[in-house]
Structure formats: C-alpha cells, structure tokens
C-alpha cells in the first residue's frame, strides 16, 4: 500500500521533503473493516478519518513510533508502560516533554509545568481550592457547557460571580464583563468543545489572575503564557491520549492550598515532586512528548495555526456554499478552528442519514453532542487537511442528492 503523507502525518527534513525513515513499517490487522469511497486514497494502515471530539485523532507517525517502541523502548528491554517512573529512563521522557512544551509555548521561567491526573474536570475543584479561600469571590465567564460545569463546581468552595454569560452561539464582549473588584481570579474557557465558540484573543482583565481551560485548543496556536496565572488542558483532544492533564501555573500562585484539601489537589505537592508525587500516567506523557517534538519539527505553533486556519476555511466554506442546506449556528467572528458544529435546518431528519453515510465513506464520529444534536466535526491538529477536504466533498455530494 502506498502511504500518502500530509504535513501532519510525516516528519520533515530540513530540505522540506517528507520522511518517515526512522519509523519502521508495521503490519496492522484491523478487527473492523471500514469501506472507503472509491474517490478517496487509502489511508495508512486502513485507518479512517476520525472527527471525534475526544479522545481524538493522533498523528499517524507518532502512533507508528510509539508502536515500534512499545515492547522495547530504546533498547532498555522495557516498555514505557513497564518502567519505573523513578528511573532515569522515564525521567528523561518527562523532562524532554516539559522542555519541548516550554519551547513550543515560550513558557517564562517563573511558570511551572505539571502533568497531572483526573482530567480537566478535577481542575474545576483544584483551582478554587488553591487560588481562593472560603468566602472569597471568584469570577467565572460562562460561554458553554464546560465553563458552566467549572463554575458550578467552584460554588462548593467559594463565592462565584458569573461575570458574563454567552448563548452557546456567540461570546459576550470582554468590555461588558461585570468583574468583581477584589476577585481572586477570572476563569473562562478558551474554546467550548460542544458549542464550537472560540476566543480569538486573550481577554484583558487588568491585573487580575486569568485562568483558562484550553482543553480543546491547547497548542493549536501561539499563546502568550505571561498573560495568564494558570492554564490547564486535558490532553485527549489536541495533545495525546486520555489520562494526563497539563497545568501551567505561575509560581506566586503555588503554596496557598487550603489545609483541608486532599493532598493530591495541592499544586505545591506536585511541583515539589516534579509531577511524580504518585505514579504518573507514564504512557500518556510519553505520547504527549512525541507530539510536542513533532510540532517543533513542523515549525512550531505559528505553522500549526496556519494549517488549522486552512482546514477550518475548507469546512466553513462548504457550509456557506451549500445555499442554506447546511447551517452553522455560531457567530462567524468566534467560530472555532477545532470544533465545527453544523445542521441541516430544512430537513433535520437527514442528519442521522448524513452521519451513517459518512461512516460508510470512512469518516467517523460526526454526530453532534447529545445536548445539541446536529453534526460536529472536530478537526484538531492531527487531522490532515485531506480529511477535511474529503468531508467537504462528501457534504457537497450529499446536499446535491437531498436538496429539494
């Protein structure tokens, strides 16, 4: 089988030529065969285009490299999943992962990077327990399902002021946020995975501590970390497999955890132990490290943003050029580059047909979230532009077949 490699599924030599020379070819036997349309080139290893919102697609060459290392990592005679997290072998893995992430985001030296467990949802509790005392006020901007859950959890530990609320289709202007003068921090979600709304710049909250959930657009674009007090992101959407949550926290915010909080929810404990107070999610951290390394070789986050903008343009153009057959419910000014919801407003019964026929054509996980319905295409970093182009072509053909 000939492998067609996009920017996201191939390494790059300095000359710009694609290469996978250091990745051995591995035969994979699929347990479920998904038919591919005749108009589409076969994907490596019989893979499909996976538009899942998370866990989500990973770069093929990262998976190939991980597969090659699975049984015997770099001649150690052990898998990453078997070796001690206290040993020098895994220490080199987690240290390189942190170093590469720092290089990608240009993280200032007065910020700590943590690889934690419990998902981003655990951060909903960890943040107020570390950054605010009982009775103090914190500001939350609610723009969708995830920021709403974060605010609800914070109410258990402190006074929560809802500074602004969105309508799941647009974002409230920062100038209209009703922030508390003495709030301990301002929390917002940079990209709402379900609704598909995304902030296009960092909100200016003055000298307040800005906290952001970036689970679904982390490392998809350049970011000025110095404008934030704390950034957190579950890895399973844009970074790696489920199991690890990345936290970037400014040093002055560490060491203030409430004494009644569980030990595992104290940032200071994890900083003092280099993210290894207990056994970390070694395999997930290893995969994240491979992704960070790959992005650096591809040109960093400026290059990644450019490609993500190109992919999103293909999909939004397909919606706009459908003469109303498809509709995007989101304000064009804040449409996400990562998660694209769309509907068939004139014939909603066709949406289930669309999802089923797309599956037959090798495009999976296009069903919208159960809370909103419709369809949703998640086009994270690892989604090659060929996948988005195939979806756009399918959309056009489906509309032509079913338009009244």
JSON list of N, CA and C in Angstrom, two decimals, residues 154-210:
[
{"chain": "A", "resi": 154, "resn": "UNK", "atom": "N", "xyz": [-16.98, 25.28, 41.37]},
{"chain": "A", "resi": 154, "resn": "UNK", "atom": "CA", "xyz": [-16.33, 26.29, 42.21]},
{"chain": "A", "resi": 154, "resn": "UNK", "atom": "C", "xyz": [-17.25, 26.81, 43.30]},
{"chain": "A", "resi": 155, "resn": "UNK", "atom": "N", "xyz": [-18.56, 26.77, 43.06]},
{"chain": "A", "resi": 155, "resn": "UNK", "atom": "CA", "xyz": [-19.53, 27.25, 44.05]},
{"chain": "A", "resi": 155, "resn": "UNK", "atom": "C", "xyz": [-19.47, 26.46, 45.35]},
{"chain": "A", "resi": 156, "resn": "UNK", "atom": "N", "xyz": [-18.92, 25.25, 45.30]},
{"chain": "A", "resi": 156, "resn": "UNK", "atom": "CA", "xyz": [-18.80, 24.44, 46.51]},
{"chain": "A", "resi": 156, "resn": "UNK", "atom": "C", "xyz": [-17.74, 24.99, 47.46]},
{"chain": "A", "resi": 157, "resn": "UNK", "atom": "N", "xyz": [-16.83, 25.83, 46.93]},
{"chain": "A", "resi": 157, "resn": "UNK", "atom": "CA", "xyz": [-15.66, 26.23, 47.71]},
{"chain": "A", "resi": 157, "resn": "UNK", "atom": "C", "xyz": [-15.53, 27.72, 47.96]},
{"chain": "A", "resi": 158, "resn": "UNK", "atom": "N", "xyz": [-16.24, 28.55, 47.19]},
{"chain": "A", "resi": 158, "resn": "UNK", "atom": "CA", "xyz": [-16.11, 30.00, 47.36]},
{"chain": "A", "resi": 158, "resn": "UNK", "atom": "C", "xyz": [-17.31, 30.68, 46.71]},
{"chain": "A", "resi": 159, "resn": "UNK", "atom": "N", "xyz": [-17.35, 31.99, 46.81]},
{"chain": "A", "resi": 159, "resn": "UNK", "atom": "CA", "xyz": [-18.43, 32.75, 46.17]},
{"chain": "A", "resi": 159, "resn": "UNK", "atom": "C", "xyz": [-18.10, 32.93, 44.69]},
{"chain": "A", "resi": 160, "resn": "UNK", "atom": "N", "xyz": [-19.03, 32.56, 43.85]},
{"chain": "A", "resi": 160, "resn": "UNK", "atom": "CA", "xyz": [-18.82, 32.65, 42.41]},
{"chain": "A", "resi": 160, "resn": "UNK", "atom": "C", "xyz": [-19.69, 33.76, 41.83]},
{"chain": "A", "resi": 161, "resn": "UNK", "atom": "N", "xyz": [-19.04, 34.69, 41.19]},
{"chain": "A", "resi": 161, "resn": "UNK", "atom": "CA", "xyz": [-19.74, 35.73, 40.44]},
{"chain": "A", "resi": 161, "resn": "UNK", "atom": "C", "xyz": [-19.72, 35.37, 38.96]},
{"chain": "A", "resi": 162, "resn": "UNK", "atom": "N", "xyz": [-20.89, 35.21, 38.36]},
{"chain": "A", "resi": 162, "resn": "UNK", "atom": "CA", "xyz": [-20.96, 34.97, 36.93]},
{"chain": "A", "resi": 162, "resn": "UNK", "atom": "C", "xyz": [-20.83, 36.32, 36.23]},
{"chain": "A", "resi": 163, "resn": "UNK", "atom": "N", "xyz": [-19.62, 36.60, 35.77]},
{"chain": "A", "resi": 163, "resn": "UNK", "atom": "CA", "xyz": [-19.31, 37.92, 35.22]},
{"chain": "A", "resi": 163, "resn": "UNK", "atom": "C", "xyz": [-19.97, 38.17, 33.87]},
{"chain": "A", "resi": 164, "resn": "UNK", "atom": "N", "xyz": [-20.22, 37.09, 33.13]},
{"chain": "A", "resi": 164, "resn": "UNK", "atom": "CA", "xyz": [-20.86, 37.21, 31.82]},
{"chain": "A", "resi": 164, "resn": "UNK", "atom": "C", "xyz": [-21.34, 35.83, 31.39]},
{"chain": "A", "resi": 165, "resn": "UNK", "atom": "N", "xyz": [-22.36, 35.81, 30.55]},
{"chain": "A", "resi": 165, "resn": "UNK", "atom": "CA", "xyz": [-22.88, 34.54, 30.02]},
{"chain": "A", "resi": 165, "resn": "UNK", "atom": "C", "xyz": [-23.06, 34.65, 28.51]},
{"chain": "A", "resi": 166, "resn": "UNK", "atom": "N", "xyz": [-22.69, 33.60, 27.83]},
{"chain": "A", "resi": 166, "resn": "UNK", "atom": "CA", "xyz": [-22.91, 33.53, 26.40]},
{"chain": "A", "resi": 166, "resn": "UNK", "atom": "C", "xyz": [-24.18, 32.76, 26.09]},
{"chain": "A", "resi": 167, "resn": "UNK", "atom": "N", "xyz": [-24.48, 32.63, 24.81]},
{"chain": "A", "resi": 167, "resn": "UNK", "atom": "CA", "xyz": [-25.69, 31.93, 24.39]},
{"chain": "A", "resi": 167, "resn": "UNK", "atom": "C", "xyz": [-25.36, 30.67, 23.60]},
{"chain": "A", "resi": 168, "resn": "UNK", "atom": "N", "xyz": [-24.12, 30.18, 23.73]},
{"chain": "A", "resi": 168, "resn": "UNK", "atom": "CA", "xyz": [-23.63, 28.99, 23.03]},
{"chain": "A", "resi": 168, "resn": "UNK", "atom": "C", "xyz": [-23.43, 29.22, 21.53]},
{"chain": "A", "resi": 169, "resn": "UNK", "atom": "N", "xyz": [-23.69, 30.43, 21.07]},
{"chain": "A", "resi": 169, "resn": "UNK", "atom": "CA", "xyz": [-23.53, 30.75, 19.65]},
{"chain": "A", "resi": 169, "resn": "UNK", "atom": "C", "xyz": [-22.60, 31.96, 19.44]},
{"chain": "A", "resi": 170, "resn": "UNK", "atom": "N", "xyz": [-22.40, 32.72, 20.50]},
{"chain": "A", "resi": 170, "resn": "UNK", "atom": "CA", "xyz": [-21.55, 33.91, 20.42]},
{"chain": "A", "resi": 170, "resn": "UNK", "atom": "C", "xyz": [-20.85, 34.07, 21.75]},
{"chain": "A", "resi": 171, "resn": "UNK", "atom": "N", "xyz": [-19.96, 35.05, 21.84]},
{"chain": "A", "resi": 171, "resn": "UNK", "atom": "CA", "xyz": [-19.23, 35.30, 23.07]},
{"chain": "A", "resi": 171, "resn": "UNK", "atom": "C", "xyz": [-19.55, 36.70, 23.59]},
{"chain": "A", "resi": 172, "resn": "UNK", "atom": "N", "xyz": [-19.78, 36.85, 24.89]},
{"chain": "A", "resi": 172, "resn": "UNK", "atom": "CA", "xyz": [-20.04, 38.19, 25.44]},
{"chain": "A", "resi": 172, "resn": "UNK", "atom": "C", "xyz": [-18.80, 39.06, 25.34]},
{"chain": "A", "resi": 173, "resn": "UNK", "atom": "N", "xyz": [-18.90, 40.30, 24.85]},
{"chain": "A", "resi": 173, "resn": "UNK", "atom": "CA", "xyz": [-17.73, 41.18, 24.74]},
{"chain": "A", "resi": 173, "resn": "UNK", "atom": "C", "xyz": [-17.05, 41.37, 26.09]},
{"chain": "A", "resi": 174, "resn": "UNK", "atom": "N", "xyz": [-15.74, 41.32, 26.09]},
{"chain": "A", "resi": 174, "resn": "UNK", "atom": "CA", "xyz": [-14.99, 41.46, 27.33]},
{"chain": "A", "resi": 174, "resn": "UNK", "atom": "C", "xyz": [-15.30, 42.80, 28.01]},
{"chain": "A", "resi": 175, "resn": "UNK", "atom": "N", "xyz": [-15.57, 43.81, 27.21]},
{"chain": "A", "resi": 175, "resn": "UNK", "atom": "CA", "xyz": [-15.86, 45.14, 27.78]},
{"chain": "A", "resi": 175, "resn": "UNK", "atom": "C", "xyz": [-17.12, 45.13, 28.64]},
{"chain": "A", "resi": 176, "resn": "UNK", "atom": "N", "xyz": [-17.98, 44.13, 28.44]},
{"chain": "A", "resi": 176, "resn": "UNK", "atom": "CA", "xyz": [-19.22, 44.05, 29.21]},
{"chain": "A", "resi": 176, "resn": "UNK", "atom": "C", "xyz": [-19.16, 43.10, 30.39]},
{"chain": "A", "resi": 177, "resn": "UNK", "atom": "N", "xyz": [-18.01, 42.47, 30.62]},
{"chain": "A", "resi": 177, "resn": "UNK", "atom": "CA", "xyz": [-17.89, 41.54, 31.75]},
{"chain": "A", "resi": 177, "resn": "UNK", "atom": "C", "xyz": [-18.00, 42.33, 33.06]},
{"chain": "A", "resi": 178, "resn": "UNK", "atom": "N", "xyz": [-18.82, 41.86, 33.97]},
{"chain": "A", "resi": 178, "resn": "UNK", "atom": "CA", "xyz": [-19.01, 42.51, 35.27]},
{"chain": "A", "resi": 178, "resn": "UNK", "atom": "C", "xyz": [-18.12, 41.81, 36.30]},
{"chain": "A", "resi": 179, "resn": "UNK", "atom": "N", "xyz": [-16.86, 42.22, 36.30]},
{"chain": "A", "resi": 179, "resn": "UNK", "atom": "CA", "xyz": [-15.87, 41.60, 37.16]},
{"chain": "A", "resi": 179, "resn": "UNK", "atom": "C", "xyz": [-15.90, 42.19, 38.57]},
{"chain": "A", "resi": 180, "resn": "UNK", "atom": "N", "xyz": [-15.65, 41.35, 39.55]},
{"chain": "A", "resi": 180, "resn": "UNK", "atom": "CA", "xyz": [-15.59, 41.78, 40.93]},
{"chain": "A", "resi": 180, "resn": "UNK", "atom": "C", "xyz": [-14.26, 42.48, 41.19]},
{"chain": "A", "resi": 181, "resn": "UNK", "atom": "N", "xyz": [-14.28, 43.65, 41.83]},
{"chain": "A", "resi": 181, "resn": "UNK", "atom": "CA", "xyz": [-13.02, 44.40, 42.04]},
{"chain": "A", "resi": 181, "resn": "UNK", "atom": "C", "xyz": [-11.93, 43.59, 42.75]},
{"chain": "A", "resi": 182, "resn": "UNK", "atom": "N", "xyz": [-12.32, 42.80, 43.74]},
{"chain": "A", "resi": 182, "resn": "UNK", "atom": "CA", "xyz": [-11.31, 42.07, 44.52]},
{"chain": "A", "resi": 182, "resn": "UNK", "atom": "C", "xyz": [-11.37, 40.56, 44.28]},
{"chain": "A", "resi": 183, "resn": "UNK", "atom": "N", "xyz": [-11.83, 40.15, 43.11]},
{"chain": "A", "resi": 183, "resn": "UNK", "atom": "CA", "xyz": [-11.92, 38.70, 42.84]},
{"chain": "A", "resi": 183, "resn": "UNK", "atom": "C", "xyz": [-10.53, 38.07, 42.84]},
{"chain": "A", "resi": 184, "resn": "UNK", "atom": "N", "xyz": [-10.47, 36.83, 43.27]},
{"chain": "A", "resi": 184, "resn": "UNK", "atom": "CA", "xyz": [-9.20, 36.13, 43.36]},
{"chain": "A", "resi": 184, "resn": "UNK", "atom": "C", "xyz": [-8.69, 35.72, 41.98]},
{"chain": "A", "resi": 185, "resn": "UNK", "atom": "N", "xyz": [-9.60, 35.45, 41.06]},
{"chain": "A", "resi": 185, "resn": "UNK", "atom": "CA", "xyz": [-9.21, 35.12, 39.70]},
{"chain": "A", "resi": 185, "resn": "UNK", "atom": "C", "xyz": [-10.41, 35.23, 38.78]},
{"chain": "A", "resi": 186, "resn": "UNK", "atom": "N", "xyz": [-10.14, 35.24, 37.47]},
{"chain": "A", "resi": 186, "resn": "UNK", "atom": "CA", "xyz": [-11.18, 35.24, 36.44]},
{"chain": "A", "resi": 186, "resn": "UNK", "atom": "C", "xyz": [-10.98, 33.99, 35.60]},
{"chain": "A", "resi": 187, "resn": "UNK", "atom": "N", "xyz": [-12.01, 33.17, 35.53]},
{"chain": "A", "resi": 187, "resn": "UNK", "atom": "CA", "xyz": [-11.93, 31.89, 34.81]},
{"chain": "A", "resi": 187, "resn": "UNK", "atom": "C", "xyz": [-12.78, 31.94, 33.54]},
{"chain": "A", "resi": 188, "resn": "UNK", "atom": "N", "xyz": [-12.22, 31.45, 32.45]},
{"chain": "A", "resi": 188, "resn": "UNK", "atom": "CA", "xyz": [-13.01, 31.31, 31.22]},
{"chain": "A", "resi": 188, "resn": "UNK", "atom": "C", "xyz": [-12.51, 30.09, 30.44]},
{"chain": "A", "resi": 189, "resn": "UNK", "atom": "N", "xyz": [-13.30, 29.62, 29.51]},
{"chain": "A", "resi": 189, "resn": "UNK", "atom": "CA", "xyz": [-12.93, 28.50, 28.64]},
{"chain": "A", "resi": 189, "resn": "UNK", "atom": "C", "xyz": [-12.59, 29.07, 27.26]},
{"chain": "A", "resi": 190, "resn": "UNK", "atom": "N", "xyz": [-11.38, 28.84, 26.80]},
{"chain": "A", "resi": 190, "resn": "UNK", "atom": "CA", "xyz": [-10.91, 29.46, 25.56]},
{"chain": "A", "resi": 190, "resn": "UNK", "atom": "C", "xyz": [-11.61, 28.89, 24.33]},
{"chain": "A", "resi": 191, "resn": "UNK", "atom": "N", "xyz": [-12.02, 27.65, 24.38]},
{"chain": "A", "resi": 191, "resn": "UNK", "atom": "CA", "xyz": [-12.71, 27.02, 23.25]},
{"chain": "A", "resi": 191, "resn": "UNK", "atom": "C", "xyz": [-13.73, 26.03, 23.81]},
{"chain": "A", "resi": 192, "resn": "UNK", "atom": "N", "xyz": [-15.00, 26.29, 23.54]},
{"chain": "A", "resi": 192, "resn": "UNK", "atom": "CA", "xyz": [-16.05, 25.38, 24.02]},
{"chain": "A", "resi": 192, "resn": "UNK", "atom": "C", "xyz": [-16.25, 24.26, 23.00]},
{"chain": "A", "resi": 193, "resn": "UNK", "atom": "N", "xyz": [-15.89, 23.06, 23.42]},
{"chain": "A", "resi": 193, "resn": "UNK", "atom": "CA", "xyz": [-15.88, 21.91, 22.52]},
{"chain": "A", "resi": 193, "resn": "UNK", "atom": "C", "xyz": [-17.26, 21.60, 21.95]},
{"chain": "A", "resi": 194, "resn": "UNK", "atom": "N", "xyz": [-18.29, 21.73, 22.77]},
{"chain": "A", "resi": 194, "resn": "UNK", "atom": "CA", "xyz": [-19.64, 21.35, 22.35]},
{"chain": "A", "resi": 194, "resn": "UNK", "atom": "C", "xyz": [-20.26, 22.42, 21.45]},
{"chain": "A", "resi": 195, "resn": "UNK", "atom": "N", "xyz": [-20.21, 23.66, 21.88]},
{"chain": "A", "resi": 195, "resn": "UNK", "atom": "CA", "xyz": [-20.84, 24.74, 21.12]},
{"chain": "A", "resi": 195, "resn": "UNK", "atom": "C", "xyz": [-20.03, 25.23, 19.94]},
{"chain": "A", "resi": 196, "resn": "UNK", "atom": "N", "xyz": [-18.71, 25.05, 20.00]},
{"chain": "A", "resi": 196, "resn": "UNK", "atom": "CA", "xyz": [-17.88, 25.48, 18.88]},
{"chain": "A", "resi": 196, "resn": "UNK", "atom": "C", "xyz": [-17.63, 26.97, 18.84]},
{"chain": "A", "resi": 197, "resn": "UNK", "atom": "N", "xyz": [-17.52, 27.61, 20.02]},
{"chain": "A", "resi": 197, "resn": "UNK", "atom": "CA", "xyz": [-17.17, 29.03, 20.09]},
{"chain": "A", "resi": 197, "resn": "UNK", "atom": "C", "xyz": [-15.76, 29.15, 20.67]},
{"chain": "A", "resi": 198, "resn": "UNK", "atom": "N", "xyz": [-14.97, 30.07, 20.11]},
{"chain": "A", "resi": 198, "resn": "UNK", "atom": "CA", "xyz": [-13.56, 30.18, 20.49]},
{"chain": "A", "resi": 198, "resn": "UNK", "atom": "C", "xyz": [-13.16, 31.64, 20.62]},
{"chain": "A", "resi": 199, "resn": "UNK", "atom": "N", "xyz": [-12.45, 31.96, 21.69]},
{"chain": "A", "resi": 199, "resn": "UNK", "atom": "CA", "xyz": [-11.89, 33.30, 21.84]},
{"chain": "A", "resi": 199, "resn": "UNK", "atom": "C", "xyz": [-10.72, 33.45, 20.85]},
{"chain": "A", "resi": 200, "resn": "UNK", "atom": "N", "xyz": [-10.70, 34.59, 20.18]},
{"chain": "A", "resi": 200, "resn": "UNK", "atom": "CA", "xyz": [-9.65, 34.83, 19.17]},
{"chain": "A", "resi": 200, "resn": "UNK", "atom": "C", "xyz": [-8.49, 35.64, 19.71]},
{"chain": "A", "resi": 201, "resn": "UNK", "atom": "N", "xyz": [-8.60, 36.10, 20.94]},
{"chain": "A", "resi": 201, "resn": "UNK", "atom": "CA", "xyz": [-7.50, 36.80, 21.60]},
{"chain": "A", "resi": 201, "resn": "UNK", "atom": "C", "xyz": [-7.66, 36.62, 23.10]},
{"chain": "A", "resi": 202, "resn": "UNK", "atom": "N", "xyz": [-6.62, 36.93, 23.84]},
{"chain": "A", "resi": 202, "resn": "UNK", "atom": "CA", "xyz": [-6.65, 36.78, 25.28]},
{"chain": "A", "resi": 202, "resn": "UNK", "atom": "C", "xyz": [-7.46, 37.92, 25.91]},
{"chain": "A", "resi": 203, "resn": "UNK", "atom": "N", "xyz": [-8.46, 37.59, 26.72]},
{"chain": "A", "resi": 203, "resn": "UNK", "atom": "CA", "xyz": [-9.24, 38.64, 27.38]},
{"chain": "A", "resi": 203, "resn": "UNK", "atom": "C", "xyz": [-8.36, 39.51, 28.29]},
{"chain": "A", "resi": 204, "resn": "UNK", "atom": "N", "xyz": [-8.58, 40.80, 28.25]},
{"chain": "A", "resi": 204, "resn": "UNK", "atom": "CA", "xyz": [-7.85, 41.73, 29.10]},
{"chain": "A", "resi": 204, "resn": "UNK", "atom": "C", "xyz": [-8.65, 41.94, 30.38]},
{"chain": "A", "resi": 205, "resn": "UNK", "atom": "N", "xyz": [-8.15, 41.41, 31.49]},
{"chain": "A", "resi": 205, "resn": "UNK", "atom": "CA", "xyz": [-8.84, 41.55, 32.78]},
{"chain": "A", "resi": 205, "resn": "UNK", "atom": "C", "xyz": [-8.02, 42.38, 33.75]},
{"chain": "A", "resi": 206, "resn": "UNK", "atom": "N", "xyz": [-7.16, 43.22, 33.22]},
{"chain": "A", "resi": 206, "resn": "UNK", "atom": "CA", "xyz": [-6.34, 44.07, 34.07]},
{"chain": "A", "resi": 206, "resn": "UNK", "atom": "C", "xyz": [-5.31, 43.28, 34.85]},
{"chain": "A", "resi": 207, "resn": "UNK", "atom": "N", "xyz": [-5.17, 43.62, 36.12]},
{"chain": "A", "resi": 207, "resn": "UNK", "atom": "CA", "xyz": [-4.16, 42.94, 36.93]},
{"chain": "A", "resi": 207, "resn": "UNK", "atom": "C", "xyz": [-4.71, 41.72, 37.67]},
{"chain": "A", "resi": 208, "resn": "UNK", "atom": "N", "xyz": [-5.91, 41.29, 37.32]},
{"chain": "A", "resi": 208, "resn": "UNK", "atom": "CA", "xyz": [-6.49, 40.10, 37.94]},
{"chain": "A", "resi": 208, "resn": "UNK", "atom": "C", "xyz": [-5.79, 38.84, 37.42]},
{"chain": "A", "resi": 209, "resn": "UNK", "atom": "N", "xyz": [-5.89, 37.79, 38.18]},
{"chain": "A", "resi": 209, "resn": "UNK", "atom": "CA", "xyz": [-5.32, 36.50, 37.77]},
{"chain": "A", "resi": 209, "resn": "UNK", "atom": "C", "xyz": [-6.26, 35.85, 36.75]},
{"chain": "A", "resi": 210, "resn": "UNK", "atom": "N", "xyz": [-5.77, 35.59, 35.56]},
{"chain": "A", "resi": 210, "resn": "UNK", "atom": "CA", "xyz": [-6.57, 34.99, 34.50]},
{"chain": "A", "resi": 210, "resn": "UNK", "atom": "C", "xyz": [-6.32, 33.49, 34.45]}
]
